[in-house]
Amino acid sequence: MTATTLSEGRAADRRAPAPARRRSAGRWFTDTGWRHVVGVVFIVYAVFPIVYVLSASLSAGGTLTGSNQLFDTISGTNYAALADTAFWSWFANSVQVAVVTAIGTVLMGAAAAYAFSRFRFQGRRAGLTTLLIVQMFPQMLAFVAIFLLLISLGEVVPALGLNSKVALVCVYLGGALGVNTFLMYGFFNTIPRELDEAAKIDGATHAQTYWTIILRLVTPILAVVALLSIIATFGEFVIARVLLQSESNWTLAVGLYSWVSSLLEANWGLFAAGAVISTIPILALFMFLQKYIVGGLTAGSVKG
């Protein structure tokens, strides 16, 4: 073996990476393992109630105590029995209220956010701050005042009185305007003003700029606001229970509560089956709008 070959071999040995040292179990747990443990604990904590309700919905006994042994018996009796109740009418009412509220919330919030973001007027900053502060107090604190207000308003305009889905939508819209305006405001600020100026040079009005350019660029935040509005109104109970009087106008949350409000006549099997079905549209909508959620919630924090 020549000297040249020996020197090349030593150089190759120096260039070869040292074998990776395997971490001990204690070191792995300290670095990353505890995160996996915390994640598994939270997943079990979140999934177990869902599995329990699903098991109760498939139990023909109609009780929650009979579901202590998960999926001990599997039957579709509770789901079939929903057809003999007003469940689907309540489901349709909830969908109507949630969709109309979401559309109104998006339109009103986007218009207000555009005005606060693009126009400069006296009281602009104070008005935006006031909207946010007022929305810190939940509507449940004012449900007595809302009830009395709708009683008086119903004497003048029956469509806006008690037991009206239109009145319920109006109450929801008033409660969601402030926080959604503030949320959209940060996102609107990320849209360059040069686009507005270029559109104005081309002869576009403020309305044309708003509807044809700005709204298309803020689609992620519109999707997020619509999703949050649907989730909030679809399962809302307190305001709907106070305002809606007749069973035919009840939303899903109010109707399901009526099945278990009496301890002696509670039908937990029907309740669980209805709860499982009511989660399907929200889950499907969340999966459909998932690509917009992260961008819509984080983009507004870049520039405010």
mmCIF file with all atom_site columns, N, CA, C and O in Angstrom, residues 76-99:
data_model
loop_
_atom_site.group_PDB
_atom_site.id
_atom_site.type_symbol
_atom_site.label_atom_id
_atom_site.label_alt_id
_atom_site.label_comp_id
_atom_site.label_asym_id
_atom_site.label_entity_id
_atom_site.label_seq_id
_atom_site.pdbx_PDB_ins_code
_atom_site.Cartn_x
_atom_site.Cartn_y
_atom_site.Cartn_z
_atom_site.occupancy
_atom_site.B_iso_or_equiv
_atom_site.pdbx_formal_charge
_atom_site.auth_seq_id
_atom_site.auth_comp_id
_atom_site.auth_asym_id
_atom_site.auth_atom_id
_atom_site.pdbx_PDB_model_num
ATOM 1  N N  . GLY A 1 76 ? -80.268 1.110  15.711 1.00 0.00 ? 76 GLY A N  1
ATOM 2  C CA . GLY A 1 76 ? -80.626 2.376  15.078 1.00 0.00 ? 76 GLY A CA 1
ATOM 3  C C  . GLY A 1 76 ? -82.011 2.861  15.468 1.00 0.00 ? 76 GLY A C  1
ATOM 4  O O  . GLY A 1 76 ? -82.585 3.714  14.773 1.00 0.00 ? 76 GLY A O  1
ATOM 5  N N  . THR A 1 77 ? -82.536 2.361  16.597 1.00 0.00 ? 77 THR A N  1
ATOM 6  C CA . THR A 1 77 ? -83.890 2.713  17.013 1.00 0.00 ? 77 THR A CA 1
ATOM 7  C C  . THR A 1 77 ? -84.044 4.204  17.266 1.00 0.00 ? 77 THR A C  1
ATOM 8  O O  . THR A 1 77 ? -85.032 4.820  16.851 1.00 0.00 ? 77 THR A O  1
ATOM 9  N N  . ASN A 1 78 ? -83.071 4.794  17.952 1.00 0.00 ? 78 ASN A N  1
ATOM 10 C CA . ASN A 1 78 ? -83.168 6.224  18.282 1.00 0.00 ? 78 ASN A CA 1
ATOM 11 C C  . ASN A 1 78 ? -83.144 7.088  17.028 1.00 0.00 ? 78 ASN A C  1
ATOM 12 O O  . ASN A 1 78 ? -83.876 8.087  16.938 1.00 0.00 ? 78 ASN A O  1
ATOM 13 N N  . TYR A 1 79 ? -82.311 6.728  16.064 1.00 0.00 ? 79 TYR A N  1
ATOM 14 C CA . TYR A 1 79 ? -82.239 7.511  14.833 1.00 0.00 ? 79 TYR A CA 1
ATOM 15 C C  . TYR A 1 79 ? -83.533 7.379  14.030 1.00 0.00 ? 79 TYR A C  1
ATOM 16 O O  . TYR A 1 79 ? -83.995 8.359  13.427 1.00 0.00 ? 79 TYR A O  1
ATOM 17 N N  . ALA A 1 80 ? -84.103 6.181  14.014 1.00 0.00 ? 80 ALA A N  1
ATOM 18 C CA . ALA A 1 80 ? -85.371 5.993  13.304 1.00 0.00 ? 80 ALA A CA 1
ATOM 19 C C  . ALA A 1 80 ? -86.508 6.742  13.990 1.00 0.00 ? 80 ALA A C  1
ATOM 20 O O  . ALA A 1 80 ? -87.422 7.248  13.320 1.00 0.00 ? 80 ALA A O  1
ATOM 21 N N  . ALA A 1 81 ? -86.438 6.843  15.325 1.00 0.00 ? 81 ALA A N  1
ATOM 22 C CA . ALA A 1 81 ? -87.508 7.518  16.066 1.00 0.00 ? 81 ALA A CA 1
ATOM 23 C C  . ALA A 1 81 ? -87.502 9.023  15.852 1.00 0.00 ? 81 ALA A C  1
ATOM 24 O O  . ALA A 1 81 ? -88.510 9.688  16.128 1.00 0.00 ? 81 ALA A O  1
ATOM 25 N N  . LEU A 1 82 ? -86.407 9.578  15.370 1.00 0.00 ? 82 LEU A N  1
ATOM 26 C CA . LEU A 1 82 ? -86.355 11.024 15.131 1.00 0.00 ? 82 LEU A CA 1
ATOM 27 C C  . LEU A 1 82 ? -87.362 11.456 14.073 1.00 0.00 ? 82 LEU A C  1
ATOM 28 O O  . LEU A 1 82 ? -87.838 12.597 14.079 1.00 0.00 ? 82 LEU A O  1
ATOM 29 N N  . ALA A 1 83 ? -87.692 10.554 13.157 1.00 0.00 ? 83 ALA A N  1
ATOM 30 C CA . ALA A 1 83 ? -88.650 10.894 12.100 1.00 0.00 ? 83 ALA A CA 1
ATOM 31 C C  . ALA A 1 83 ? -90.051 11.132 12.644 1.00 0.00 ? 83 ALA A C  1
ATOM 32 O O  . ALA A 1 83 ? -90.858 11.821 12.006 1.00 0.00 ? 83 ALA A O  1
ATOM 33 N N  . ASP A 1 84 ? -90.357 10.598 13.817 1.00 0.00 ? 84 ASP A N  1
ATOM 34 C CA . ASP A 1 84 ? -91.683 10.764 14.413 1.00 0.00 ? 84 ASP A CA 1
ATOM 35 C C  . ASP A 1 84 ? -91.761 11.975 15.323 1.00 0.00 ? 84 ASP A C  1
ATOM 36 O O  . ASP A 1 84 ? -92.773 12.183 15.997 1.00 0.00 ? 84 ASP A O  1
ATOM 37 N N  . THR A 1 85 ? -90.704 12.758 15.383 1.00 0.00 ? 85 THR A N  1
ATOM 38 C CA . THR A 1 85 ? -90.663 13.950 16.237 1.00 0.00 ? 85 THR A CA 1
ATOM 39 C C  . THR A 1 85 ? -90.526 15.197 15.355 1.00 0.00 ? 85 THR A C  1
ATOM 40 O O  . THR A 1 85 ? -90.511 15.120 14.130 1.00 0.00 ? 85 THR A O  1
ATOM 41 N N  . ALA A 1 86 ? -90.399 16.341 16.014 1.00 0.00 ? 86 ALA A N  1
ATOM 42 C CA . ALA A 1 86 ? -90.218 17.606 15.287 1.00 0.00 ? 86 ALA A CA 1
ATOM 43 C C  . ALA A 1 86 ? -88.739 17.922 15.080 1.00 0.00 ? 86 ALA A C  1
ATOM 44 O O  . ALA A 1 86 ? -88.382 19.076 14.816 1.00 0.00 ? 86 ALA A O  1
ATOM 45 N N  . PHE A 1 87 ? -87.884 16.902 15.177 1.00 0.00 ? 87 PHE A N  1
ATOM 46 C CA . PHE A 1 87 ? -86.442 17.134 15.102 1.00 0.00 ? 87 PHE A CA 1
ATOM 47 C C  . PHE A 1 87 ? -86.038 17.814 13.796 1.00 0.00 ? 87 PHE A C  1
ATOM 48 O O  . PHE A 1 87 ? -85.282 18.787 13.795 1.00 0.00 ? 87 PHE A O  1
ATOM 49 N N  . TRP A 1 88 ? -86.521 17.306 12.678 1.00 0.00 ? 88 TRP A N  1
ATOM 50 C CA . TRP A 1 88 ? -86.087 17.852 11.381 1.00 0.00 ? 88 TRP A CA 1
ATOM 51 C C  . TRP A 1 88 ? -86.643 19.253 11.164 1.00 0.00 ? 88 TRP A C  1
ATOM 52 O O  . TRP A 1 88 ? -86.024 20.064 10.453 1.00 0.00 ? 88 TRP A O  1
ATOM 53 N N  . SER A 1 89 ? -87.769 19.572 11.756 1.00 0.00 ? 89 SER A N  1
ATOM 54 C CA . SER A 1 89 ? -88.269 20.943 11.691 1.00 0.00 ? 89 SER A CA 1
ATOM 55 C C  . SER A 1 89 ? -87.363 21.875 12.492 1.00 0.00 ? 89 SER A C  1
ATOM 56 O O  . SER A 1 89 ? -87.035 22.979 12.044 1.00 0.00 ? 89 SER A O  1
ATOM 57 N N  . TRP A 1 90 ? -86.953 21.433 13.679 1.00 0.00 ? 90 TRP A N  1
ATOM 58 C CA . TRP A 1 90 ? -86.008 22.223 14.467 1.00 0.00 ? 90 TRP A CA 1
ATOM 59 C C  . TRP A 1 90 ? -84.665 22.352 13.752 1.00 0.00 ? 90 TRP A C  1
ATOM 60 O O  . TRP A 1 90 ? -84.038 23.409 13.782 1.00 0.00 ? 90 TRP A O  1
ATOM 61 N N  . PHE A 1 91 ? -84.254 21.272 13.107 1.00 0.00 ? 91 PHE A N  1
ATOM 62 C CA . PHE A 1 91 ? -82.989 21.290 12.367 1.00 0.00 ? 91 PHE A CA 1
ATOM 63 C C  . PHE A 1 91 ? -83.051 22.337 11.245 1.00 0.00 ? 91 PHE A C  1
ATOM 64 O O  . PHE A 1 91 ? -82.113 23.112 11.045 1.00 0.00 ? 91 PHE A O  1
ATOM 65 N N  . ALA A 1 92 ? -84.171 22.365 10.516 1.00 0.00 ? 92 ALA A N  1
ATOM 66 C CA . ALA A 1 92 ? -84.332 23.341 9.434  1.00 0.00 ? 92 ALA A CA 1
ATOM 67 C C  . ALA A 1 92 ? -84.351 24.765 9.989  1.00 0.00 ? 92 ALA A C  1
ATOM 68 O O  . ALA A 1 92 ? -83.754 25.684 9.388  1.00 0.00 ? 92 ALA A O  1
ATOM 69 N N  . ASN A 1 93 ? -85.002 24.965 11.122 1.00 0.00 ? 93 ASN A N  1
ATOM 70 C CA . ASN A 1 93 ? -85.013 26.303 11.734 1.00 0.00 ? 93 ASN A CA 1
ATOM 71 C C  . ASN A 1 93 ? -83.606 26.745 12.113 1.00 0.00 ? 93 ASN A C  1
ATOM 72 O O  . ASN A 1 93 ? -83.232 27.909 11.888 1.00 0.00 ? 93 ASN A O  1
ATOM 73 N N  . SER A 1 94 ? -82.827 25.855 12.689 1.00 0.00 ? 94 SER A N  1
ATOM 74 C CA . SER A 1 94 ? -81.457 26.199 13.070 1.00 0.00 ? 94 SER A CA 1
ATOM 75 C C  . SER A 1 94 ? -80.604 26.537 11.854 1.00 0.00 ? 94 SER A C  1
ATOM 76 O O  . SER A 1 94 ? -79.815 27.484 11.881 1.00 0.00 ? 94 SER A O  1
ATOM 77 N N  . VAL A 1 95 ? -80.762 25.757 10.784 1.00 0.00 ? 95 VAL A N  1
ATOM 78 C CA . VAL A 1 95 ? -79.992 26.024 9.570  1.00 0.00 ? 95 VAL A CA 1
ATOM 79 C C  . VAL A 1 95 ? -80.384 27.376 8.984  1.00 0.00 ? 95 VAL A C  1
ATOM 80 O O  . VAL A 1 95 ? -79.515 28.168 8.578  1.00 0.00 ? 95 VAL A O  1
ATOM 81 N N  . GLN A 1 96 ? -81.671 27.671 8.939  1.00 0.00 ? 96 GLN A N  1
ATOM 82 C CA . GLN A 1 96 ? -82.127 28.955 8.412  1.00 0.00 ? 96 GLN A CA 1
ATOM 83 C C  . GLN A 1 96 ? -81.561 30.117 9.222  1.00 0.00 ? 96 GLN A C  1
ATOM 84 O O  . GLN A 1 96 ? -81.016 31.075 8.659  1.00 0.00 ? 96 GLN A O  1
ATOM 85 N N  . VAL A 1 97 ? -81.701 30.034 10.532 1.00 0.00 ? 97 VAL A N  1
ATOM 86 C CA . VAL A 1 97 ? -81.224 31.118 11.388 1.00 0.00 ? 97 VAL A CA 1
ATOM 87 C C  . VAL A 1 97 ? -79.710 31.273 11.277 1.00 0.00 ? 97 VAL A C  1
ATOM 88 O O  . VAL A 1 97 ? -79.183 32.394 11.163 1.00 0.00 ? 97 VAL A O  1
ATOM 89 N N  . ALA A 1 98 ? -78.983 30.152 11.287 1.00 0.00 ? 98 ALA A N  1
ATOM 90 C CA . ALA A 1 98 ? -77.524 30.212 11.236 1.00 0.00 ? 98 ALA A CA 1
ATOM 91 C C  . ALA A 1 98 ? -77.026 30.771 9.907  1.00 0.00 ? 98 ALA A C  1
ATOM 92 O O  . ALA A 1 98 ? -76.116 31.608 9.869  1.00 0.00 ? 98 ALA A O  1
ATOM 93 N N  . VAL A 1 99 ? -77.608 30.329 8.799  1.00 0.00 ? 99 VAL A N  1
ATOM 94 C CA . VAL A 1 99 ? -77.152 30.778 7.479  1.00 0.00 ? 99 VAL A CA 1
ATOM 95 C C  . VAL A 1 99 ? -77.464 32.256 7.270  1.00 0.00 ? 99 VAL A C  1
ATOM 96 O O  . VAL A 1 99 ? -76.610 33.029 6.811  1.00 0.00 ? 99 VAL A O  1
#
